[in-house]
Amino acid sequence: MTTQRATLIGSTTILMWSALALLTVLAGEIPPLQMTAISFTLATVMGVVMLQRSADGWQTLRQVPKRVWLLGVYGLFGYHLFYFIALGNAPVVEANLLNYLWPLLMVLFSALLPDEPLRWFHLVGVGLGFAGAGLLVLGLDGGLEIAADYWWGYTAALICAFIWSSYSVASRQVGLIPTTAVGGFCAATAVLAWVAHLLFETFVMPQGIQWVALFLLGLGPVGGAFFTWDVGMKRGNIKLLGTLAYAAPLFSTLLLIGVGLADLTWRVAVACVLIICAAVVSSGQARPRPWRRMGIRSEK
C-alpha cells in the first residue's frame, strides 16, 4: 500500500469523527460508558467479519504480542476512560480544548520515529490547526476560564491528549501487526467498558432513533474509525494526518449547522480558513531545489 493511499484511508477517520457530536446528540440520555460499550461491541462484530475474511483468520490475534495488546487497550479504553473523567470533572469547553492538544503532541512525538524529521511547516501547520480548533471550541460559549477547582478534570483531559497521541505514534512502531488485530482491541475495550458501565452507571434501554445513532457510532466514529486510523498511522503521512485531525471539530460544527443544531458565525468562518491553511502548509514537502535535482551545486 502506498503512503498516499494509506493517508487517504486515514483521513476518512476524520470524516467519521466529525459525526460524533451529532450522533451523540441523537443518542440522547444514554450514559457515556454504556454508549462506549455498545459502540465497541458493534466494532468488535466488524472486526470479527474482517478476521474471517482475512488470509490468516483468527490466527492473527494469536500472533499479536502481549505488548501490542496492552498498547491497543491503553489507546482505545484508556483514552475514553479519561475523556469521561475529564468531562465529569471540568467544564466541557476547557476539557475539550485541552483534549485537542493530541494532534499537536502527535506531530511532536512523530519526530522520535525513524525517517520522520520534524520540519518548520509541520509545526506551523499544526499550530494553525490548533488555533482553528480552539476558536471553534471556545465559540461554544464565547469564553475560556481555567479554574483551580477543576484541576483533576484538566489533568484527565491532558492525559487523554497524551494517551491518544502516544498510541497513534506507537502504532507506527508495530506496523507489521495487521489492522485486523484492532478488532481484538475493540473486543477488550468493549468488555472493560461494560464492566465500568455496570459498576458506575444505570443501564438505559435505547429507543427508536437512539438505536440508529448507536449503530452509526459503532460503524463510524466509535468503531470503524479505529481501523482506518490504524492504516493511516502505520503506513500514511503521520504528520499530515495529525494536522488534518483539526478538521474534525470544523466538519462537526458544519454538520450541526446543516441540521439546524448550530449557527454559522464568524468564528466558524475564521476557523475554516485557519484549518484549510494548516492542511496546505503541513502538506508541504522539503523538495530539493532545481539546481540540486540537476546535480548543480549552489554557489551560495
Coordinates of C-alpha atoms in Angstrom, one line a residue:
M1 CA 0.0 0.0 0.0
T2 CA 1.4 3.4 -0.9
T3 CA 1.8 6.2 1.5
Q4 CA -0.7 8.3 -0.4
R5 CA -3.4 5.7 -0.3
A6 CA -2.8 5.0 3.4
T7 CA -3.0 8.7 4.2
L8 CA -6.3 8.9 2.2
I9 CA -7.7 6.0 4.2
G10 CA -6.6 7.5 7.4
S11 CA -8.2 10.8 6.5
T12 CA -11.6 9.2 6.3
T13 CA -11.3 8.7 10.1
I14 CA -11.6 12.5 10.4
L15 CA -14.8 12.5 8.5
M16 CA -16.2 9.8 10.8
W17 CA -15.1 11.6 13.9
S18 CA -16.9 14.7 12.6
A19 CA -20.2 12.9 13.0
L20 CA -19.5 12.1 16.7
A21 CA -21.2 15.2 18.1
L22 CA -24.4 14.8 16.0
L23 CA -24.7 11.1 16.8
T24 CA -24.1 11.7 20.5
V25 CA -27.0 14.2 20.5
L26 CA -29.2 11.8 18.7
A27 CA -28.3 9.1 21.2
G28 CA -29.9 11.2 23.9
E29 CA -29.6 10.3 27.5
I30 CA -27.7 7.1 27.0
P31 CA -24.9 7.0 29.7
P32 CA -21.4 7.6 28.2
L33 CA -19.9 4.3 29.3
Q34 CA -22.9 2.4 28.1
M35 CA -22.6 4.2 24.8
T36 CA -19.0 3.3 24.5
A37 CA -19.6 -0.3 25.4
I38 CA -22.4 -0.7 22.8
S39 CA -20.3 1.1 20.1
F40 CA -17.2 -1.0 20.8
T41 CA -19.4 -4.2 20.8
L42 CA -20.5 -3.3 17.3
A43 CA -16.9 -2.5 16.3
T44 CA -16.0 -6.0 17.6
V45 CA -18.5 -7.5 15.3
M46 CA -17.0 -5.5 12.4
G47 CA -13.6 -6.9 13.5
V48 CA -14.8 -10.5 13.5
V49 CA -16.0 -10.1 9.9
M50 CA -12.7 -8.7 8.9
L51 CA -10.8 -11.5 10.6
Q52 CA -12.9 -14.2 8.9
R53 CA -12.3 -12.6 5.5
S54 CA -8.5 -12.2 6.1
A55 CA -5.9 -14.8 4.9
D56 CA -4.8 -15.7 8.5
G57 CA -8.2 -15.5 10.1
W58 CA -8.2 -15.9 13.9
Q59 CA -4.5 -16.8 13.8
T60 CA -3.9 -13.1 13.5
L61 CA -4.9 -12.5 17.1
R62 CA -2.8 -15.4 18.4
Q63 CA 0.3 -13.9 16.8
V64 CA -0.2 -10.5 18.4
P65 CA 2.4 -9.9 21.2
K66 CA 1.2 -9.1 24.7
R67 CA 2.9 -5.6 24.5
V68 CA 0.8 -4.8 21.4
W69 CA -2.4 -6.0 23.2
L70 CA -1.5 -3.7 26.0
L71 CA -0.9 -0.8 23.5
G72 CA -4.3 -1.4 21.9
V73 CA -6.2 -1.4 25.2
Y74 CA -4.2 1.5 26.5
G75 CA -5.1 3.6 23.5
L76 CA -8.8 2.7 23.0
F77 CA -10.0 2.1 26.5
G78 CA -7.6 4.4 28.3
Y79 CA -8.4 7.4 26.1
H80 CA -12.2 7.0 26.6
L81 CA -11.9 6.4 30.3
F82 CA -10.0 9.6 30.9
Y83 CA -12.1 11.5 28.5
F84 CA -15.3 10.8 30.5
I85 CA -13.4 11.6 33.7
A86 CA -12.4 14.9 32.2
L87 CA -15.9 15.8 31.1
G88 CA -17.2 14.8 34.6
N89 CA -14.8 16.9 36.5
A90 CA -14.2 20.0 34.4
P91 CA -16.2 22.3 32.1
V92 CA -16.8 20.8 28.7
V93 CA -15.2 23.7 26.8
E94 CA -11.9 23.8 28.7
A95 CA -11.7 20.0 28.8
N96 CA -12.2 19.7 25.0
L97 CA -9.6 22.4 24.3
L98 CA -7.0 20.5 26.3
N99 CA -8.0 17.3 24.7
Y100 CA -7.4 18.8 21.3
L101 CA -3.7 19.1 22.1
W102 CA -3.4 15.5 21.0
P103 CA -2.8 16.2 17.2
L104 CA -0.1 18.7 18.2
L105 CA 1.6 16.2 20.6
M106 CA 1.3 13.5 17.9
V107 CA 3.2 15.6 15.4
L108 CA 5.9 16.3 18.0
F109 CA 6.1 12.7 19.1
S110 CA 6.4 11.5 15.5
A111 CA 9.8 13.2 15.3
L112 CA 11.1 10.3 17.5
L113 CA 10.3 7.8 14.7
P114 CA 12.9 6.8 12.2
D115 CA 12.9 8.8 9.0
E116 CA 10.3 11.2 10.3
P117 CA 12.1 14.5 10.6
L118 CA 10.1 17.4 12.1
R119 CA 10.2 20.4 9.7
W120 CA 9.1 24.0 10.3
F121 CA 6.0 23.7 8.1
H122 CA 4.8 20.8 10.3
L123 CA 4.9 23.0 13.4
V124 CA 3.3 25.9 11.6
G125 CA 0.6 23.7 10.2
V126 CA -0.4 22.0 13.4
G127 CA -0.2 25.4 15.2
L128 CA -2.7 26.9 12.8
G129 CA -4.9 23.8 13.2
F130 CA -4.9 24.1 16.9
A131 CA -5.8 27.8 16.7
G132 CA -8.7 27.0 14.4
A133 CA -10.0 24.2 16.6
G134 CA -9.6 26.4 19.7
L135 CA -11.6 29.1 18.1
L136 CA -14.4 26.6 17.4
V137 CA -14.3 25.1 20.9
L138 CA -14.3 28.5 22.6
G139 CA -17.1 29.6 20.4
L140 CA -19.4 27.2 22.2
D141 CA -19.8 29.7 25.0
G142 CA -17.6 32.5 24.0
G143 CA -15.0 32.3 26.7
L144 CA -12.3 30.3 28.5
E145 CA -11.9 30.1 32.2
I146 CA -9.3 27.8 33.8
A147 CA -10.2 27.3 37.5
A148 CA -8.1 25.5 40.0
D149 CA -11.2 23.7 41.3
Y150 CA -11.3 21.6 38.2
W151 CA -7.6 20.5 38.3
W152 CA -8.5 16.8 38.2
G153 CA -10.7 17.2 35.1
Y154 CA -8.0 19.3 33.4
T155 CA -5.4 16.7 34.3
A156 CA -7.6 13.9 32.9
A157 CA -8.0 15.9 29.6
L158 CA -4.2 16.3 29.3
I159 CA -3.9 12.6 29.9
C160 CA -6.4 12.0 27.1
A161 CA -4.2 14.0 24.7
F162 CA -1.1 12.2 25.8
I163 CA -2.7 8.7 25.5
W164 CA -4.1 9.2 22.0
S165 CA -1.1 10.9 20.6
S166 CA 1.3 8.3 22.0
Y167 CA -0.9 5.4 21.0
S168 CA -1.1 6.8 17.5
V169 CA 2.7 7.2 17.1
A170 CA 3.5 3.9 18.8
S171 CA 1.2 2.2 16.2
R172 CA 3.8 3.1 13.6
Q173 CA 6.3 1.0 15.6
V174 CA 4.2 -2.1 15.3
G175 CA 3.4 -1.6 11.6
L176 CA 3.8 -5.4 10.9
I177 CA 0.8 -6.2 13.0
P178 CA -2.3 -6.4 10.7
T179 CA -5.0 -3.8 11.1
T180 CA -7.5 -6.7 11.6
A181 CA -6.0 -7.0 15.1
V182 CA -7.7 -3.8 16.0
G183 CA -10.9 -5.9 16.2
G184 CA -9.3 -7.7 19.2
F185 CA -8.5 -4.4 20.9
C186 CA -12.1 -3.3 20.4
A187 CA -13.3 -6.5 22.0
A188 CA -11.1 -6.0 25.0
T189 CA -12.3 -2.4 25.3
A190 CA -15.9 -3.4 25.0
V191 CA -15.6 -5.8 27.9
L192 CA -13.9 -3.2 30.1
A193 CA -16.5 -0.6 29.1
W194 CA -19.4 -3.0 30.0
V195 CA -17.7 -3.7 33.4
A196 CA -17.2 0.0 34.1
H197 CA -20.8 0.8 33.0
L198 CA -22.3 -1.9 35.3
L199 CA -20.2 -0.6 38.2
F200 CA -20.8 3.1 37.8
E201 CA -23.9 3.7 35.7
T202 CA -27.5 2.5 35.4
F203 CA -28.5 0.8 32.1
V204 CA -30.9 2.8 29.9
M205 CA -32.8 0.9 27.2
P206 CA -32.3 2.7 23.9
Q207 CA -35.4 3.6 21.9
G208 CA -36.1 4.3 18.3
I209 CA -33.6 6.8 16.8
Q210 CA -31.2 6.1 19.7
W211 CA -30.6 2.6 18.3
V212 CA -29.8 4.1 14.9
A213 CA -27.4 6.6 16.5
L214 CA -25.6 3.8 18.4
F215 CA -25.3 1.6 15.3
L216 CA -23.8 4.5 13.4
L217 CA -21.4 5.3 16.2
G218 CA -20.2 1.7 16.2
L219 CA -20.0 1.8 12.4
G220 CA -18.1 5.1 12.3
P221 CA -16.6 7.4 15.0
V222 CA -16.5 5.0 17.9
G223 CA -15.7 1.8 16.0
G224 CA -14.8 1.6 12.3
A225 CA -12.7 4.8 12.6
F226 CA -10.1 3.0 14.7
F227 CA -9.4 0.6 11.8
T228 CA -8.9 3.3 9.2
W229 CA -6.8 5.4 11.7
D230 CA -4.6 2.3 12.2
V231 CA -3.9 2.1 8.5
G232 CA -3.1 5.8 8.4
M233 CA -0.8 5.7 11.4
K234 CA 1.1 2.6 10.2
R235 CA 1.6 3.5 6.5
G236 CA 0.4 7.0 5.9
N237 CA 1.8 10.6 6.4
I238 CA 1.5 10.8 10.1
K239 CA 2.3 14.5 10.4
L240 CA -0.2 15.5 7.7
L241 CA -2.9 13.3 9.4
G242 CA -2.1 15.0 12.7
T243 CA -2.8 18.4 11.2
L244 CA -5.9 17.2 9.3
A245 CA -7.3 15.9 12.6
Y246 CA -8.1 19.5 13.4
A247 CA -10.7 19.5 10.6
A248 CA -12.8 17.1 12.7
P249 CA -14.3 19.9 15.0
L250 CA -14.8 22.1 12.0
F251 CA -16.7 19.4 10.0
S252 CA -18.6 18.5 13.1
T253 CA -19.7 22.1 13.6
L254 CA -20.7 22.4 9.9
L255 CA -22.7 19.2 10.2
L256 CA -24.5 20.6 13.2
I257 CA -25.2 23.8 11.3
G258 CA -26.5 21.8 8.4
V259 CA -29.1 20.1 10.5
G260 CA -30.1 23.3 12.4
L261 CA -28.4 22.5 15.7
A262 CA -25.8 25.3 15.5
D263 CA -25.4 28.7 13.9
L264 CA -23.0 29.9 11.3
T265 CA -20.8 32.6 12.9
W266 CA -17.6 34.5 12.1
R267 CA -15.8 32.1 14.4
V268 CA -16.7 29.2 12.1
A269 CA -15.6 31.1 9.0
V270 CA -12.2 32.1 10.5
A271 CA -11.7 28.6 11.9
C272 CA -12.4 27.2 8.4
V273 CA -9.7 29.5 6.9
L274 CA -7.1 28.6 9.6
I275 CA -7.7 24.8 9.3
I276 CA -7.5 24.9 5.5
C277 CA -4.3 26.9 5.7
A278 CA -3.0 24.4 8.2
A279 CA -3.6 21.5 5.8
V280 CA -1.9 23.3 2.9
V281 CA 1.1 24.3 5.0
S282 CA 1.5 20.9 6.7
S283 CA 1.3 19.0 3.4
G284 CA 4.3 20.8 2.1
Q285 CA 7.4 18.7 1.4
A286 CA 11.0 19.7 1.6
R287 CA 11.7 19.3 -2.1
P288 CA 15.2 19.7 -3.5
R289 CA 15.9 22.9 -5.3
P290 CA 16.0 22.8 -9.1
W291 CA 19.8 23.0 -9.3
R292 CA 20.1 20.1 -6.9
R293 CA 17.8 18.0 -8.9
M294 CA 20.0 18.7 -11.9
G295 CA 23.2 17.9 -10.0
I296 CA 24.3 21.6 -9.9
R297 CA 25.6 22.9 -6.6
S298 CA 24.5 26.3 -5.4
E299 CA 27.3 29.0 -5.2
K300 CA 25.7 30.5 -2.0

